[in-house]
Amino acid sequence: MAGVAARDTSQAVPPPATVDRRLVALLAAACGATVANLYYAQPLLAAIARAFHTSDGTAGLLVTVVQVFYAAGLILIVPLGDLVDRRRLIVRLLCVCIAGLAAAALAPRLWVLAAALAVVAISSVVVQILVPFASTLAPPEQRGRVVGTVMSGLLTGILLARTVSGLVAGVAGWRAPFLVAAALMVVIALALWRVLPDARPAASLRYGRLLVSVARLIRDEPALRRRMLYGACGFASFTLVWTTAAFLLSAAPYRYSEQVIGLFGLAGLTGAVCASRFGKLADRGWGRRSTGAVLALILVSWGVLALGSSSLLALVLGLILIDFGVQGQNVLSQHVIYGLGSENASRVTTAYTTANFSGGAIGSALGSLAWTTGGWSAVCLCGAAIAALACGCWLSERSR
């Protein structure tokens, strides 16, 4: 890593002795509000299909559009955080996101809506610039706490987005969530423009070489590779359970409505918020042991979730435990990768979040397959296997 940093960096500004808690809270809120943009359309697909006189399957392709363009943004835009002024990059991306949300709210055709959501998705990767930016603003001994707080805001946005979107759409129609989101992004963009410090670029590479250097960091940093694996397994578990939970809750013996199912996101919210405290453990030098503990917790949660086919209490408890474990793993892993050098913060974010995204896509696909072939029992068995893989890798790390 030292060799990469020596070639790629210019002068870096050291972090201050402490970081303003109000700034950290703003960054957490910005992350939550921005990442929510990726999920507003999901509970609206049926209404969108009716509005544009198309099939549910065709409307469902909007989710694919969002995933593809978000992945493109992770690879092509996030590394720019190491090359250009992060404050300006963040605000400009938010302005693009505002335009995309407004276009989505006013879209006269389905293809226009798809194009608008593509713009929203690729610009919403600003979240993955805000998180490493927050880590560079904090001194090393506070990095875990700051990253934990910001990541709690991010996961809160993911978990609440569908619920908020469904409630707003139920009152004012399917276009309303996009208008509300656009207004919220205006407020956040103005606030960040006012309070974020200027951040000089740390890298002096050309854009093409900057992208290539992401692969070089993955090759040269074993800690990054391990954390990418942990993140992929964790997010695979996350998407696996939330993809299939709706199927379970809509079938016997529960038979809940879509509105009630959406409220189950609040169960995951409890675990996500509590997991932010793992950042403090990492700051105190307990990061490795805590990682083993949260990976084991994810494995145990699948055993609890298996009982959820007939026990609502077990299902809710399992959702809390798995979100607690996944969020805790994220906080601990990002504490490690941001310790590889502030000059590489955006590029290691690209590597780590791309691994997470890939794991999430695999988990979603495996969830649908497992549910179709064996129901909830097959889903839980698949999730336990993924969690066991992460635990096995952690044990092999300890033995080495």
PDB file of N, CA and C in Angstrom, residues 19-35 86-87 90-91 94 126-138 145-157 185 188-189 191-193 195-197:
ATOM      1  N   VAL A  19     -13.951  16.124  15.749  1.00  0.00           N
ATOM      2  CA  VAL A  19     -14.867  16.447  14.659  1.00  0.00           C
ATOM      3  C   VAL A  19     -16.190  16.899  15.265  1.00  0.00           C
ATOM      4  N   ASP A  20     -16.807  17.910  14.652  1.00  0.00           N
ATOM      5  CA  ASP A  20     -18.055  18.479  15.135  1.00  0.00           C
ATOM      6  C   ASP A  20     -19.174  17.439  15.028  1.00  0.00           C
ATOM      7  N   ARG A  21     -19.834  17.174  16.137  1.00  0.00           N
ATOM      8  CA  ARG A  21     -20.906  16.179  16.141  1.00  0.00           C
ATOM      9  C   ARG A  21     -22.077  16.602  15.264  1.00  0.00           C
ATOM     10  N   ARG A  22     -22.314  17.900  15.171  1.00  0.00           N
ATOM     11  CA  ARG A  22     -23.402  18.363  14.310  1.00  0.00           C
ATOM     12  C   ARG A  22     -23.103  18.071  12.845  1.00  0.00           C
ATOM     13  N   LEU A  23     -21.836  18.183  12.459  1.00  0.00           N
ATOM     14  CA  LEU A  23     -21.449  17.854  11.093  1.00  0.00           C
ATOM     15  C   LEU A  23     -21.631  16.364  10.835  1.00  0.00           C
ATOM     16  N   VAL A  24     -21.246  15.534  11.801  1.00  0.00           N
ATOM     17  CA  VAL A  24     -21.419  14.086  11.649  1.00  0.00           C
ATOM     18  C   VAL A  24     -22.905  13.743  11.514  1.00  0.00           C
ATOM     19  N   ALA A  25     -23.748  14.390  12.323  1.00  0.00           N
ATOM     20  CA  ALA A  25     -25.191  14.141  12.250  1.00  0.00           C
ATOM     21  C   ALA A  25     -25.746  14.550  10.889  1.00  0.00           C
ATOM     22  N   LEU A  26     -25.254  15.673  10.351  1.00  0.00           N
ATOM     23  CA  LEU A  26     -25.698  16.112   9.031  1.00  0.00           C
ATOM     24  C   LEU A  26     -25.275  15.116   7.957  1.00  0.00           C
ATOM     25  N   LEU A  27     -24.041  14.617   8.046  1.00  0.00           N
ATOM     26  CA  LEU A  27     -23.572  13.632   7.075  1.00  0.00           C
ATOM     27  C   LEU A  27     -24.391  12.353   7.149  1.00  0.00           C
ATOM     28  N   ALA A  28     -24.741  11.926   8.368  1.00  0.00           N
ATOM     29  CA  ALA A  28     -25.570  10.730   8.523  1.00  0.00           C
ATOM     30  C   ALA A  28     -26.945  10.939   7.896  1.00  0.00           C
ATOM     31  N   ALA A  29     -27.545  12.107   8.149  1.00  0.00           N
ATOM     32  CA  ALA A  29     -28.854  12.407   7.571  1.00  0.00           C
ATOM     33  C   ALA A  29     -28.777  12.488   6.048  1.00  0.00           C
ATOM     34  N   ALA A  30     -27.711  13.083   5.542  1.00  0.00           N
ATOM     35  CA  ALA A  30     -27.538  13.189   4.093  1.00  0.00           C
ATOM     36  C   ALA A  30     -27.407  11.816   3.455  1.00  0.00           C
ATOM     37  N   CYS A  31     -26.655  10.924   4.098  1.00  0.00           N
ATOM     38  CA  CYS A  31     -26.501   9.571   3.568  1.00  0.00           C
ATOM     39  C   CYS A  31     -27.835   8.835   3.554  1.00  0.00           C
ATOM     40  N   GLY A  32     -28.580   8.921   4.658  1.00  0.00           N
ATOM     41  CA  GLY A  32     -29.861   8.235   4.717  1.00  0.00           C
ATOM     42  C   GLY A  32     -30.853   8.744   3.693  1.00  0.00           C
ATOM     43  N   ALA A  33     -30.952  10.069   3.557  1.00  0.00           N
ATOM     44  CA  ALA A  33     -31.904  10.652   2.614  1.00  0.00           C
ATOM     45  C   ALA A  33     -31.520  10.352   1.171  1.00  0.00           C
ATOM     46  N   THR A  34     -30.215  10.328   0.891  1.00  0.00           N
ATOM     47  CA  THR A  34     -29.779  10.114  -0.491  1.00  0.00           C
ATOM     48  C   THR A  34     -29.909   8.660  -0.906  1.00  0.00           C
ATOM     49  N   VAL A  35     -29.500   7.739  -0.041  1.00  0.00           N
ATOM     50  CA  VAL A  35     -29.591   6.326  -0.419  1.00  0.00           C
ATOM     51  C   VAL A  35     -31.045   5.887  -0.543  1.00  0.00           C
ATOM     52  N   ARG A  86     -13.738  17.105  -3.023  1.00  0.00           N
ATOM     53  CA  ARG A  86     -14.900  16.297  -2.643  1.00  0.00           C
ATOM     54  C   ARG A  86     -16.129  17.153  -2.362  1.00  0.00           C
ATOM     55  N   ARG A  87     -15.941  18.312  -1.778  1.00  0.00           N
ATOM     56  CA  ARG A  87     -17.087  19.175  -1.478  1.00  0.00           C
ATOM     57  C   ARG A  87     -17.823  19.562  -2.753  1.00  0.00           C
ATOM     58  N   ILE A  90     -19.553  16.464  -4.339  1.00  0.00           N
ATOM     59  CA  ILE A  90     -20.757  16.066  -3.618  1.00  0.00           C
ATOM     60  C   ILE A  90     -21.940  16.953  -3.986  1.00  0.00           C
ATOM     61  N   VAL A  91     -21.747  18.246  -3.959  1.00  0.00           N
ATOM     62  CA  VAL A  91     -22.851  19.167  -4.229  1.00  0.00           C
ATOM     63  C   VAL A  91     -23.308  19.057  -5.681  1.00  0.00           C
ATOM     64  N   LEU A  94     -25.411  15.982  -6.091  1.00  0.00           N
ATOM     65  CA  LEU A  94     -26.732  16.186  -5.505  1.00  0.00           C
ATOM     66  C   LEU A  94     -27.626  17.019  -6.415  1.00  0.00           C
ATOM     67  N   VAL A 126     -23.193   9.456  -4.508  1.00  0.00           N
ATOM     68  CA  VAL A 126     -22.614  10.482  -3.634  1.00  0.00           C
ATOM     69  C   VAL A 126     -22.544   9.970  -2.194  1.00  0.00           C
ATOM     70  N   VAL A 127     -23.429   9.043  -1.842  1.00  0.00           N
ATOM     71  CA  VAL A 127     -23.384   8.437  -0.506  1.00  0.00           C
ATOM     72  C   VAL A 127     -22.019   7.817  -0.241  1.00  0.00           C
ATOM     73  N   GLN A 128     -21.479   7.148  -1.246  1.00  0.00           N
ATOM     74  CA  GLN A 128     -20.209   6.447  -1.078  1.00  0.00           C
ATOM     75  C   GLN A 128     -19.013   7.394  -1.190  1.00  0.00           C
ATOM     76  N   ILE A 129     -19.274   8.665  -1.408  1.00  0.00           N
ATOM     77  CA  ILE A 129     -18.239   9.699  -1.291  1.00  0.00           C
ATOM     78  C   ILE A 129     -18.338  10.374   0.074  1.00  0.00           C
ATOM     79  N   LEU A 130     -19.569  10.493   0.574  1.00  0.00           N
ATOM     80  CA  LEU A 130     -19.764  11.106   1.883  1.00  0.00           C
ATOM     81  C   LEU A 130     -19.169  10.265   3.012  1.00  0.00           C
ATOM     82  N   VAL A 131     -19.300   8.947   2.926  1.00  0.00           N
ATOM     83  CA  VAL A 131     -18.807   8.092   4.015  1.00  0.00           C
ATOM     84  C   VAL A 131     -17.287   8.187   4.161  1.00  0.00           C
ATOM     85  N   PRO A 132     -16.497   7.998   3.086  1.00  0.00           N
ATOM     86  CA  PRO A 132     -15.054   8.160   3.259  1.00  0.00           C
ATOM     87  C   PRO A 132     -14.660   9.600   3.588  1.00  0.00           C
ATOM     88  N   PHE A 133     -15.422  10.576   3.095  1.00  0.00           N
ATOM     89  CA  PHE A 133     -15.151  11.966   3.444  1.00  0.00           C
ATOM     90  C   PHE A 133     -15.283  12.147   4.955  1.00  0.00           C
ATOM     91  N   ALA A 134     -16.328  11.570   5.527  1.00  0.00           N
ATOM     92  CA  ALA A 134     -16.507  11.653   6.974  1.00  0.00           C
ATOM     93  C   ALA A 134     -15.340  11.020   7.718  1.00  0.00           C
ATOM     94  N   SER A 135     -14.829   9.902   7.193  1.00  0.00           N
ATOM     95  CA  SER A 135     -13.706   9.231   7.865  1.00  0.00           C
ATOM     96  C   SER A 135     -12.450  10.088   7.848  1.00  0.00           C
ATOM     97  N   THR A 136     -12.252  10.866   6.785  1.00  0.00           N
ATOM     98  CA  THR A 136     -11.056  11.705   6.703  1.00  0.00           C
ATOM     99  C   THR A 136     -11.176  12.957   7.563  1.00  0.00           C
ATOM    100  N   LEU A 137     -12.401  13.337   7.924  1.00  0.00           N
ATOM    101  CA  LEU A 137     -12.589  14.512   8.766  1.00  0.00           C
ATOM    102  C   LEU A 137     -12.332  14.211  10.243  1.00  0.00           C
ATOM    103  N   ALA A 138     -12.300  12.927  10.593  1.00  0.00           N
ATOM    104  CA  ALA A 138     -12.146  12.542  11.995  1.00  0.00           C
ATOM    105  C   ALA A 138     -10.715  12.098  12.275  1.00  0.00           C
ATOM    106  N   ARG A 145     -16.226   5.663  15.544  1.00  0.00           N
ATOM    107  CA  ARG A 145     -17.473   6.265  15.989  1.00  0.00           C
ATOM    108  C   ARG A 145     -18.127   7.079  14.884  1.00  0.00           C
ATOM    109  N   VAL A 146     -17.328   7.842  14.161  1.00  0.00           N
ATOM    110  CA  VAL A 146     -17.877   8.685  13.094  1.00  0.00           C
ATOM    111  C   VAL A 146     -18.443   7.829  11.966  1.00  0.00           C
ATOM    112  N   VAL A 147     -17.684   6.834  11.525  1.00  0.00           N
ATOM    113  CA  VAL A 147     -18.159   5.954  10.455  1.00  0.00           C
ATOM    114  C   VAL A 147     -19.409   5.204  10.906  1.00  0.00           C
ATOM    115  N   GLY A 148     -19.437   4.758  12.172  1.00  0.00           N
ATOM    116  CA  GLY A 148     -20.609   4.064  12.678  1.00  0.00           C
ATOM    117  C   GLY A 148     -21.851   4.925  12.645  1.00  0.00           C
ATOM    118  N   THR A 149     -21.717   6.185  13.038  1.00  0.00           N
ATOM    119  CA  THR A 149     -22.863   7.089  13.035  1.00  0.00           C
ATOM    120  C   THR A 149     -23.364   7.338  11.617  1.00  0.00           C
ATOM    121  N   VAL A 150     -22.433   7.594  10.699  1.00  0.00           N
ATOM    122  CA  VAL A 150     -22.820   7.873   9.317  1.00  0.00           C
ATOM    123  C   VAL A 150     -23.446   6.635   8.674  1.00  0.00           C
ATOM    124  N   MET A 151     -22.881   5.457   8.942  1.00  0.00           N
ATOM    125  CA  MET A 151     -23.429   4.230   8.370  1.00  0.00           C
ATOM    126  C   MET A 151     -24.802   3.911   8.949  1.00  0.00           C
ATOM    127  N   SER A 152     -25.051   4.265  10.194  1.00  0.00           N
ATOM    128  CA  SER A 152     -26.390   4.078  10.759  1.00  0.00           C
ATOM    129  C   SER A 152     -27.413   4.922  10.013  1.00  0.00           C
ATOM    130  N   GLY A 153     -27.018   6.144   9.665  1.00  0.00           N
ATOM    131  CA  GLY A 153     -27.906   6.980   8.861  1.00  0.00           C
ATOM    132  C   GLY A 153     -28.180   6.375   7.508  1.00  0.00           C
ATOM    133  N   LEU A 154     -27.147   5.797   6.904  1.00  0.00           N
ATOM    134  CA  LEU A 154     -27.300   5.190   5.587  1.00  0.00           C
ATOM    135  C   LEU A 154     -28.263   4.012   5.638  1.00  0.00           C
ATOM    136  N   LEU A 155     -28.059   3.092   6.583  1.00  0.00           N
ATOM    137  CA  LEU A 155     -28.921   1.915   6.642  1.00  0.00           C
ATOM    138  C   LEU A 155     -30.339   2.282   7.062  1.00  0.00           C
ATOM    139  N   THR A 156     -30.472   3.314   7.885  1.00  0.00           N
ATOM    140  CA  THR A 156     -31.804   3.792   8.245  1.00  0.00           C
ATOM    141  C   THR A 156     -32.561   4.244   7.002  1.00  0.00           C
ATOM    142  N   GLY A 157     -31.867   4.937   6.109  1.00  0.00           N
ATOM    143  CA  GLY A 157     -32.495   5.361   4.860  1.00  0.00           C
ATOM    144  C   GLY A 157     -32.948   4.189   4.019  1.00  0.00           C
ATOM    145  N   MET A 185     -33.570  16.831  -1.075  1.00  0.00           N
ATOM    146  CA  MET A 185     -32.208  16.906  -1.614  1.00  0.00           C
ATOM    147  C   MET A 185     -31.742  18.351  -1.778  1.00  0.00           C
ATOM    148  N   ILE A 188     -30.581  19.440   1.653  1.00  0.00           N
ATOM    149  CA  ILE A 188     -29.321  18.791   2.017  1.00  0.00           C
ATOM    150  C   ILE A 188     -28.162  19.365   1.212  1.00  0.00           C
ATOM    151  N   ALA A 189     -28.364  19.600  -0.085  1.00  0.00           N
ATOM    152  CA  ALA A 189     -27.296  20.161  -0.914  1.00  0.00           C
ATOM    153  C   ALA A 189     -26.866  21.533  -0.399  1.00  0.00           C
ATOM    154  N   ALA A 191     -27.220  22.695   2.671  1.00  0.00           N
ATOM    155  CA  ALA A 191     -26.579  22.550   3.975  1.00  0.00           C
ATOM    156  C   ALA A 191     -25.138  22.062   3.830  1.00  0.00           C
ATOM    157  N   LEU A 192     -24.924  21.072   2.981  1.00  0.00           N
ATOM    158  CA  LEU A 192     -23.573  20.545   2.803  1.00  0.00           C
ATOM    159  C   LEU A 192     -22.653  21.578   2.149  1.00  0.00           C
ATOM    160  N   TRP A 193     -23.176  22.339   1.217  1.00  0.00           N
ATOM    161  CA  TRP A 193     -22.368  23.370   0.578  1.00  0.00           C
ATOM    162  C   TRP A 193     -21.883  24.398   1.598  1.00  0.00           C
ATOM    163  N   VAL A 195     -21.481  23.901   5.015  1.00  0.00           N
ATOM    164  CA  VAL A 195     -20.711  23.439   6.174  1.00  0.00           C
ATOM    165  C   VAL A 195     -19.520  22.554   5.834  1.00  0.00           C
ATOM    166  N   LEU A 196     -19.519  21.904   4.682  1.00  0.00           N
ATOM    167  CA  LEU A 196     -18.391  21.025   4.377  1.00  0.00           C
ATOM    168  C   LEU A 196     -17.139  21.835   4.083  1.00  0.00           C
ATOM    169  N   PRO A 197     -16.003  21.401   4.586  1.00  0.00           N
ATOM    170  CA  PRO A 197     -14.753  22.087   4.254  1.00  0.00           C
ATOM    171  C   PRO A 197     -14.288  21.715   2.856  1.00  0.00           C
TER     172      PRO A 197
END
